[in-house]
Short mmCIF file of C-alpha atoms in Angstrom, two decimals:
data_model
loop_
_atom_site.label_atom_id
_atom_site.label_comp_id
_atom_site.label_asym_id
_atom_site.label_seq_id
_atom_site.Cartn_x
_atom_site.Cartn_y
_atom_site.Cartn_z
CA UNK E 1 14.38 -0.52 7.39
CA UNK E 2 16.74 1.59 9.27
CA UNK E 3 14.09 4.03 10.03
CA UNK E 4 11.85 2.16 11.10
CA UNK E 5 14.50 0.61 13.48
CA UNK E 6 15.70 3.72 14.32
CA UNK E 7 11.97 4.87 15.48
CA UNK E 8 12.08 2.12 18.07
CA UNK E 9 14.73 2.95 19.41
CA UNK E 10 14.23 6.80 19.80
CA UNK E 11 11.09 5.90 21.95
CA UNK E 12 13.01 4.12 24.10
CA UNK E 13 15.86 6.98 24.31
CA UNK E 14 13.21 9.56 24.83
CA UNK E 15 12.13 7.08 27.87
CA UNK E 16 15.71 7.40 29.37
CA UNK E 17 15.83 10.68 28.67
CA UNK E 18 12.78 11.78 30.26
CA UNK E 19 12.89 9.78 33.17
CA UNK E 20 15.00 11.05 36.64
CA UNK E 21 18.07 9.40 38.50
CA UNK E 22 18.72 7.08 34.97
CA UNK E 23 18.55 3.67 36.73
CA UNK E 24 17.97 1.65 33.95
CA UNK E 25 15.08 -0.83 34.15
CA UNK E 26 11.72 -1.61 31.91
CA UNK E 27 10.60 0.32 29.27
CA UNK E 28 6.85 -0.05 29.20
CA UNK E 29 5.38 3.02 27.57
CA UNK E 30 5.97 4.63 24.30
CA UNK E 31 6.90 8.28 24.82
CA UNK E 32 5.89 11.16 22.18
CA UNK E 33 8.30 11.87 19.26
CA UNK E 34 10.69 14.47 19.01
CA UNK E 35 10.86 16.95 15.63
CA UNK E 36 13.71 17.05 13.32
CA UNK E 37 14.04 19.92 10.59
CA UNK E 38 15.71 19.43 7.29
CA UNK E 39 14.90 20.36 4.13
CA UNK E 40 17.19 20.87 0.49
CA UNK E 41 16.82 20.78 -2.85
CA UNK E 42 17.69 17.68 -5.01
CA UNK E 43 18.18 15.47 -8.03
CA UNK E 44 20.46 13.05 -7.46
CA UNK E 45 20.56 11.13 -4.22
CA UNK E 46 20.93 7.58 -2.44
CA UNK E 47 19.22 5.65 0.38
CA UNK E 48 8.22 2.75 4.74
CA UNK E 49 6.26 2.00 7.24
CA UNK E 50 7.63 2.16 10.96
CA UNK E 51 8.51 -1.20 13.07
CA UNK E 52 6.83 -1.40 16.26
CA UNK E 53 8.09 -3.09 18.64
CA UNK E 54 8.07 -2.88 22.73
CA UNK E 55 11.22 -4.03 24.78
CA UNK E 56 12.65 -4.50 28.05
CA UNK E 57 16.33 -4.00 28.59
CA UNK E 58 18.23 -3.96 32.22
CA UNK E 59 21.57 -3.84 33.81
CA UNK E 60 21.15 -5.22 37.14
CA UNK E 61 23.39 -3.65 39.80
CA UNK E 62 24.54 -0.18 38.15
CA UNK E 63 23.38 3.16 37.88
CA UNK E 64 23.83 4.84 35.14
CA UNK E 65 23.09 8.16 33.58
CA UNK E 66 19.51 8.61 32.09
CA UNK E 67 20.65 11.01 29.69
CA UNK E 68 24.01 9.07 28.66
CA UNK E 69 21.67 6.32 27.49
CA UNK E 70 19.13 8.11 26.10
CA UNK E 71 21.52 9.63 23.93
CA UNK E 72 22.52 6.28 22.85
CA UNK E 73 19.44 4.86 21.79
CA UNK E 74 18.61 8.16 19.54
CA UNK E 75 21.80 8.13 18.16
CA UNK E 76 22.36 4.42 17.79
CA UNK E 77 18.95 4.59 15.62
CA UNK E 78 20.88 6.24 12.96
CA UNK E 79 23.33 3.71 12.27
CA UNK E 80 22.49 2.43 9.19
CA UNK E 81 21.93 6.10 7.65
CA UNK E 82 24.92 7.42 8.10
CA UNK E 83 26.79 6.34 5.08
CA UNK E 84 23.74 6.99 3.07
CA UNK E 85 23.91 10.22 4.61
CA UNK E 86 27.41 11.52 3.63
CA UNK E 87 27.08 9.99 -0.19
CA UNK E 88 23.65 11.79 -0.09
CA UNK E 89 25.30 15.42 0.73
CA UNK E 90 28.00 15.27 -1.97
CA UNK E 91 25.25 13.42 -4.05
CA UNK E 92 23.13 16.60 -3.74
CA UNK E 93 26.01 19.30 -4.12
CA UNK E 94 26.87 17.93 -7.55
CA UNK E 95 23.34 17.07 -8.49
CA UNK E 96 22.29 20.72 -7.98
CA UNK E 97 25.35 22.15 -10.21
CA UNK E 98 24.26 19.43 -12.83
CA UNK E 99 20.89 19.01 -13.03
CA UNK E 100 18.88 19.57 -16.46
CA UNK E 101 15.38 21.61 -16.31
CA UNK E 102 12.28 19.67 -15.38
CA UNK E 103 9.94 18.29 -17.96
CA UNK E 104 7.20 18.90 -15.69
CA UNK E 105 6.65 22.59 -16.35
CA UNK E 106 5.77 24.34 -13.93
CA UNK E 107 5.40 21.65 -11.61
CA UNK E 108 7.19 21.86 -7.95
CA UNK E 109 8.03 18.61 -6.09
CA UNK E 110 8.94 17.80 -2.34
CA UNK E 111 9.32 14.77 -0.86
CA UNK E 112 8.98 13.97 2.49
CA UNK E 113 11.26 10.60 3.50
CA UNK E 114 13.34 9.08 6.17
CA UNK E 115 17.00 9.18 4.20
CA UNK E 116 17.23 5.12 4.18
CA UNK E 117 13.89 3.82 3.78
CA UNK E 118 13.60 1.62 0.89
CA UNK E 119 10.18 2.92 -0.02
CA UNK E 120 11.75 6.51 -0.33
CA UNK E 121 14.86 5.62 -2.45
CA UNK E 122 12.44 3.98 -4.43
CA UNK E 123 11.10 7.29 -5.11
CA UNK E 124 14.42 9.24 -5.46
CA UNK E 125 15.52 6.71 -8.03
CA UNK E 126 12.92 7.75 -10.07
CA UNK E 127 12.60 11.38 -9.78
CA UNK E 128 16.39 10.89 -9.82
CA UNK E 129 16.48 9.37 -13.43
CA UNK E 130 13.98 11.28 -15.21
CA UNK E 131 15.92 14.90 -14.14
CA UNK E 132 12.72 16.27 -12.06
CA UNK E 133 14.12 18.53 -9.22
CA UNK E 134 12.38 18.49 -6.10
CA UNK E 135 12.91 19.79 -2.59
CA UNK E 136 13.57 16.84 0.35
CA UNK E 137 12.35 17.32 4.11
CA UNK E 138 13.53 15.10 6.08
CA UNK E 139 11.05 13.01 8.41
CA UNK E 140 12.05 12.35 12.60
CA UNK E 141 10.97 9.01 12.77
CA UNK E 142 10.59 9.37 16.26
CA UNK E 143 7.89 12.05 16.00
CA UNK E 144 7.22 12.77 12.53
CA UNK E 145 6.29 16.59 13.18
CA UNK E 146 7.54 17.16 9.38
CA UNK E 147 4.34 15.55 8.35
CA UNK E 148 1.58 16.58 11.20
CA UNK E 149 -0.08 18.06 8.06
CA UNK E 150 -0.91 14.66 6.59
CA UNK E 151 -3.61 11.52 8.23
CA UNK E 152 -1.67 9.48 6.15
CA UNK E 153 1.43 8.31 8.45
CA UNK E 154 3.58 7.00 6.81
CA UNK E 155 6.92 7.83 4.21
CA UNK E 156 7.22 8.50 0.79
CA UNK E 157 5.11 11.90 0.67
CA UNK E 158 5.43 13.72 -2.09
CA UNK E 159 3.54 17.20 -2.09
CA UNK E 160 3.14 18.11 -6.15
CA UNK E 161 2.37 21.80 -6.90
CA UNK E 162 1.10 22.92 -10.12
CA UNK E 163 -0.89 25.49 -9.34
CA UNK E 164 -2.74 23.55 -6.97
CA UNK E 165 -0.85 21.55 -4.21
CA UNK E 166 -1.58 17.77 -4.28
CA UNK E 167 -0.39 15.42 -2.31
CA UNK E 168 0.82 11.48 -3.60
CA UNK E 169 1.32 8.77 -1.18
CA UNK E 170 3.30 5.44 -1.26
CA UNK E 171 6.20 5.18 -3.23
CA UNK E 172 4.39 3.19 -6.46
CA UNK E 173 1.57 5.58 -6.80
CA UNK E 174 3.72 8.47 -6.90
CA UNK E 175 6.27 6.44 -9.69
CA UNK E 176 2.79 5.88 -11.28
CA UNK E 177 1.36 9.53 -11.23
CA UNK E 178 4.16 11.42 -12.00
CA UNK E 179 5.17 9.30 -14.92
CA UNK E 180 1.75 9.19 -16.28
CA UNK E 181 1.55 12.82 -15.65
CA UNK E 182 4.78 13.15 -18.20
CA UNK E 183 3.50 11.22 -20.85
CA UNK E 184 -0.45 12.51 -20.72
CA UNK E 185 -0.61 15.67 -22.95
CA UNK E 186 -4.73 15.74 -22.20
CA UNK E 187 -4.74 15.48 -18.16
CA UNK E 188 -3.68 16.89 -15.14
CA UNK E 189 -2.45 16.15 -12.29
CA UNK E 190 -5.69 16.16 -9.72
CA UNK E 191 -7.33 14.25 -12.37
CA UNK E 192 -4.41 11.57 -12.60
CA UNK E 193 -4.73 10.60 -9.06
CA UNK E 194 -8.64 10.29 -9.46
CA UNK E 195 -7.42 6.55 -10.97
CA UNK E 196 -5.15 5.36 -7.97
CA UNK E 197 -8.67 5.53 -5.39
CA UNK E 198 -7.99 5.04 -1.55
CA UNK E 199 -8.62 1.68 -0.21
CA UNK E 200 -8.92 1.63 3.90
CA UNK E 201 -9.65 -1.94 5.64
CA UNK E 202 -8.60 -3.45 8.80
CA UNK E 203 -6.58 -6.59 8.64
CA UNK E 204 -6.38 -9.54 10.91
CA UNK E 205 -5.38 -7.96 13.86
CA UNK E 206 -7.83 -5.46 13.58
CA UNK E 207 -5.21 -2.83 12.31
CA UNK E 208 -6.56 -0.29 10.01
CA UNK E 209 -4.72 -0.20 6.30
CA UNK E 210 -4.87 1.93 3.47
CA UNK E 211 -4.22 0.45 -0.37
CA UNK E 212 -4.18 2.37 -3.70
CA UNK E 213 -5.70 0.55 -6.48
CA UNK E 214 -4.36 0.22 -9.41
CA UNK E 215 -0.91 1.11 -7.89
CA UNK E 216 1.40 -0.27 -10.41
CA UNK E 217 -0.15 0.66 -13.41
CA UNK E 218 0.89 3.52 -15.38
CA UNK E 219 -2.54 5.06 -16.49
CA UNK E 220 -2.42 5.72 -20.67
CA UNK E 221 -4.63 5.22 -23.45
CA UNK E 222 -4.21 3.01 -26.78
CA UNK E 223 -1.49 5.02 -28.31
CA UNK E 224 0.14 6.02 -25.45
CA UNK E 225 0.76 2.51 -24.90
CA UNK E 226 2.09 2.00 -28.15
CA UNK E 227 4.45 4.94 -28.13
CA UNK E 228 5.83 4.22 -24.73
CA UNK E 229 5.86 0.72 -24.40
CA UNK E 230 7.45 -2.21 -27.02
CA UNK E 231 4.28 -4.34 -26.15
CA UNK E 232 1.28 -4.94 -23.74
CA UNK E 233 3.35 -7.60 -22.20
CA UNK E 234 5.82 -5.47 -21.50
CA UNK E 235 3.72 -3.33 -19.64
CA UNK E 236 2.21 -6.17 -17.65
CA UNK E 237 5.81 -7.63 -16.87
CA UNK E 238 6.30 -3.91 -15.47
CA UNK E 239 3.56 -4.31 -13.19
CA UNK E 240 4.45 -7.89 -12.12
CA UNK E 241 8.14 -6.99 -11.05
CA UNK E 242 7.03 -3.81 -9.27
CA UNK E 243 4.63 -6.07 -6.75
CA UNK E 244 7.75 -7.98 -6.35
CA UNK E 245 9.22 -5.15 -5.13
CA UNK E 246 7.10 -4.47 -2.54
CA UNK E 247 5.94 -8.14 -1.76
CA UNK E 248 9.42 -9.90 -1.42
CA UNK E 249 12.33 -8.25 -2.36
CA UNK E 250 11.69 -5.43 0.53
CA UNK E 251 11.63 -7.45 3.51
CA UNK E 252 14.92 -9.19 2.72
CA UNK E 253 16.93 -6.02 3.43
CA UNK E 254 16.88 -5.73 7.37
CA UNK E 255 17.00 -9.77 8.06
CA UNK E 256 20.55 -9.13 5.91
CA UNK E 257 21.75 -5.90 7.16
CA UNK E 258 21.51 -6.65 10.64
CA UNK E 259 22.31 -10.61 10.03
CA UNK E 260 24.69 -10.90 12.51
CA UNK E 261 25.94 -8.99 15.84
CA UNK E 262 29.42 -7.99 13.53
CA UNK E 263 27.20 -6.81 10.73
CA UNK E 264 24.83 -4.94 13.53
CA UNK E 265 27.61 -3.60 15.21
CA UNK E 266 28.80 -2.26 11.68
CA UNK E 267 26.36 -0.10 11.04
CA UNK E 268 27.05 1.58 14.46
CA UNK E 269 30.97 2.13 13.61
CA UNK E 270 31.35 5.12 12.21
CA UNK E 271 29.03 7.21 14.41
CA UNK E 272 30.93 6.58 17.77
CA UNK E 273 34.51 7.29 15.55
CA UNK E 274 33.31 10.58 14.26
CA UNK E 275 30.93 11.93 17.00
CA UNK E 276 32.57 13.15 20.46
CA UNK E 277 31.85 10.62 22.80
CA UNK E 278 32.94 9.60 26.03
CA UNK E 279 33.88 5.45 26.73
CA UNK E 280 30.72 4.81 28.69
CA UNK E 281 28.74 6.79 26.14
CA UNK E 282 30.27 5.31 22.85
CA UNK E 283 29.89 2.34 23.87
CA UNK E 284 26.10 2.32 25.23
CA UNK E 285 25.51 3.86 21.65
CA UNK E 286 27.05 1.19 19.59
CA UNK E 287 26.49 -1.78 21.82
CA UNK E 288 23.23 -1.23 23.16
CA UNK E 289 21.57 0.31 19.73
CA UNK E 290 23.64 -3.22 17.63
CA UNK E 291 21.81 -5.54 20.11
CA UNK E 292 18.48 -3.56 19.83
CA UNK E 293 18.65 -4.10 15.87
CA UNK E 294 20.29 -7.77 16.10
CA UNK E 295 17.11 -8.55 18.02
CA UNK E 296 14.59 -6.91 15.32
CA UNK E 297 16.22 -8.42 12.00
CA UNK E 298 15.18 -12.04 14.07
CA UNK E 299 11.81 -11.14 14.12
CA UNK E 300 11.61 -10.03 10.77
CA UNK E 301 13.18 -13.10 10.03
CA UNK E 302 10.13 -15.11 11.27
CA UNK E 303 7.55 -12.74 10.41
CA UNK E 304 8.45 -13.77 6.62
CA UNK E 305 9.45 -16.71 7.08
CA UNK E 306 13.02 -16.57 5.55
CA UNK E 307 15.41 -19.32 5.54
CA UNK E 308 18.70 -19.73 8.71
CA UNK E 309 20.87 -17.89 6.39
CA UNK E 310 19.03 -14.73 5.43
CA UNK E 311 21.26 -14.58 2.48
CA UNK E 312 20.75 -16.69 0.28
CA UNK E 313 17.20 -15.87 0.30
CA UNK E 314 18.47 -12.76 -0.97
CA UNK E 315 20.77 -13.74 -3.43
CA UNK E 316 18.34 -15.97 -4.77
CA UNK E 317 15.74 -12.55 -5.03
CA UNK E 318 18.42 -10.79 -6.94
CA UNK E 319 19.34 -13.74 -8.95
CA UNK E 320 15.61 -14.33 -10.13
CA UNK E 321 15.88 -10.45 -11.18
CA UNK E 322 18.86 -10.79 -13.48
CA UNK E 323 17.50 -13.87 -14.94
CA UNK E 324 14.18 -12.20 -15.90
CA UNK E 325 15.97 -9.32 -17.96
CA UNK E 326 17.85 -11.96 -19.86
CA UNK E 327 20.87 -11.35 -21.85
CA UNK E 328 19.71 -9.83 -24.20
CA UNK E 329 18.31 -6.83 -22.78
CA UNK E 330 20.82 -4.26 -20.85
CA UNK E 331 17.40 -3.82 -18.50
CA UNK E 332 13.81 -4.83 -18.23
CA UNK E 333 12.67 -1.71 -19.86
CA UNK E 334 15.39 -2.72 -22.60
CA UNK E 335 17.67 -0.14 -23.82
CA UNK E 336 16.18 2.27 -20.77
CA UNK E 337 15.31 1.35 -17.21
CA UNK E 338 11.74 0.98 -16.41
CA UNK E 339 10.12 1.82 -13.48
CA UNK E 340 10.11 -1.54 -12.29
CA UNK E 341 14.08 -1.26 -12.92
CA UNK E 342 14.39 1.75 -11.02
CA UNK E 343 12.26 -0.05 -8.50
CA UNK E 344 14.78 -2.79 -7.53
CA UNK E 345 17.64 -0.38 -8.12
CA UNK E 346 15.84 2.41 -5.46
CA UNK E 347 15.60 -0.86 -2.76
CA UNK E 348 19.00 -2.52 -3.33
CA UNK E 349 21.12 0.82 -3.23
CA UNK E 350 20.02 1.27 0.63
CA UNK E 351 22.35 -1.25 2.02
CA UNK E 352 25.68 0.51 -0.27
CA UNK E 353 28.10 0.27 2.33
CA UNK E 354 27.15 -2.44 4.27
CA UNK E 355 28.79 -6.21 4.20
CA UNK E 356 25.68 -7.38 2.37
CA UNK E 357 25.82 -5.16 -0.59
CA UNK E 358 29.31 -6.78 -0.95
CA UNK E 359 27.95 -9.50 -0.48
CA UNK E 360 25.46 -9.61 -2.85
CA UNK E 361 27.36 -8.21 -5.58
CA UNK E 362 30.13 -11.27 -4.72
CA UNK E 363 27.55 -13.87 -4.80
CA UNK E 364 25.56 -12.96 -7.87
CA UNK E 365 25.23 -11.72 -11.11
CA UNK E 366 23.35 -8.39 -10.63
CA UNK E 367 26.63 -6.53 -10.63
CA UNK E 368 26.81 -5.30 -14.38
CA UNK E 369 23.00 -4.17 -14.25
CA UNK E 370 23.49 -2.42 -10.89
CA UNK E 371 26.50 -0.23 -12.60
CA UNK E 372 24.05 0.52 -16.00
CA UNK E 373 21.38 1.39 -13.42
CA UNK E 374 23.77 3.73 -11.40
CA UNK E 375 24.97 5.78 -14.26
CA UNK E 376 21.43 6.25 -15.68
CA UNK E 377 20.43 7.47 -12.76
CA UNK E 378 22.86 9.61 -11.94
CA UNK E 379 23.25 11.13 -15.25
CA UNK E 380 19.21 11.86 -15.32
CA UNK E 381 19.13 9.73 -18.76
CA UNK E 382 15.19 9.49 -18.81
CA UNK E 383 15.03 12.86 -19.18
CA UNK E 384 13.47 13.49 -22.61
#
């Protein structure tokens, strides 16, 4: 979402940046990435794959400073993180005064994310609820030096250690793996991931992908089963609402966050209040970087064919949640989240902040679940 906004537009600020006198003009060329370091430990915290896009911007008849707008873009690509990012530091102070022992053993976790990626709160929401500490780098979506170690590209990594150092990638294997790596008593973790094989294939365009199989399965035996869940149809349900996760519900967040040039321009607020900017420079960062992601959210509009108000397709996503839990159940695991629970409640909880999480909670019912979900999570309730 915002990251992979945000990567966009860093390419294009590394452009201004790079290039002598700053008259702007095209921006043909993608430029290489620049690193940024961050790493802390963690248990409770809020917040996929990168947008590519290439884009020519001008202002006929001035001259401007290369830098001044290069600065802009960078910055401006952090717009939507930055509320996300304060509520994740005091997040993480508590957390790490609060936080129960793992039930992992000896097992040590890092993730590697962008803060606000959906795919990556996904993550956090579960490590999150089950009490498993774990260590958080955070990725430069610009360059991605953070994860030069890895062919695999792309965010949630999470690097498991148990002895041996394995690494898990996308968000519902890892949800999968470590949760079947709890339960099993009789395997580890190496041989856990043995069931989620690889899958590369090109698509249409010629674009190489790689797939996990049996991604949203949670890999026990007969009795396992029994113990953990009320039924097999429970389990499959699970499964169901978890590829609903990452086939729909996803790809309604940045058509709604970035909805209109006010909402846009939102998300760019609080960056040119706080930071120490000049006029010109404040307002190439909030203008500029609004426009850049006003013009994206349209295309991700058509690319999944969503209807002229964005919104109601989502409150109709988030309505069609609430109405498969019922009323009788406090979630779709029942008395305790599930993973596809902590699923919807990792993607919905980027956009905290933002007029379409008010929104949202205004215009449908999901409110009461989204509080149950929030103090489970926080308060590490699936830990055994």
């Amino acid at each position: 979402m915002a990251a992979a906004c945000g990567g966009a537009l860093g390419r294009i600020g590394l452009q201004f940046l790079r290039t002598r006198g700053g008259i702007a003009g095209p921006v043909s060329s993608l430029v290489p990435r620049v690193p940024l370091q961050g790493a802390g430990r963690s248990y409770g915290t809020g917040g996929g794959s990168g947008f590519r896009s290439k884009w020519f911007w001008t202002l006929p008849g001035r001259r401007v400073s290369g830098r001044v707008l290069g600065c802009a873009f960078l910055l401006g690509g952090a717009g939507l993180g930055l509320y996300q990012t304060v509520k994740f530091c005091f997040h993480n102070q508590f957390a790490q005064q609060m936080a129960p022992q793992s039930d992992t053993g000896d097992l040590r976790l890092t993730l590697y994310q962008y803060k606000t990626c959906p795919f990556c709160s996904k993550v956090r929401a579960f490590l999150d609820y089950h009490g498993l500490p774990y260590d958080i780098v955070e990725v430069n979506p610009v360059m991605r030096k953070e994860i030069q170690f890895s062919q695999y590209r792309k965010v949630p990594i999470l690097l498991a250690d148990d002895g041996e150092t394995l690494q898990l990638n996308d968000s519902s294997v890892i949800s999968s793996a470590i949760k079947t790596y709890m339960i099993s008593k009789d395997k580890n973790l190496k041989q856990i991931l043995s069931y989620y094989p690889e899958m590369k294939y090109k698509d249409e365009k010629g674009k190489e992908v790689t797939e996990y199989s049996n991604k949203y399965w949670v890999m026990l035996g007969e009795q396992e089963v029994e113990e953990h869940y009320p039924s097999k149809e429970s389990m499959k349900e699970e499964v169901k609402w978890r590829r609903w996760v990452d086939d729909w519900l996803v790809h309604l967040i940045s058509p709604n966050v970035y909805r209109t040039p006010t909402e846009a321009l939102a998300s760019f607020d609080y960056i040119v209040r706080e930071g120490k900017f000049g006029s010109f420079e404040g307002f190439c960062a909030k203008y500029l970087g609004a426009a850049a992601m006003f013009i994206i959210s349209k295309r991700l509009k058509s690319r999944h064919e969503l209807q002229s108000d964005v919104r109601q397709d989502l409150y109709k996503a988030v309505n069609d949640w609430v109405t498969a839990i019922g009323k009788k159940r406090q979630f779709m695991g029942g008395t305790r989240p599930n993973l596809a629970d902590l699923a919807v409640y990792g993607v919905l909880r980027v956009m905290e902040g933002l007029q379409a999480f008010d929104d949202m909670m205004a215009h449908t019912s999901v409110q009461p679940w989204y509080e149950r979900m929030e103090r489970a999570t926080e308060q590490h309730q699936g830990k055994h």
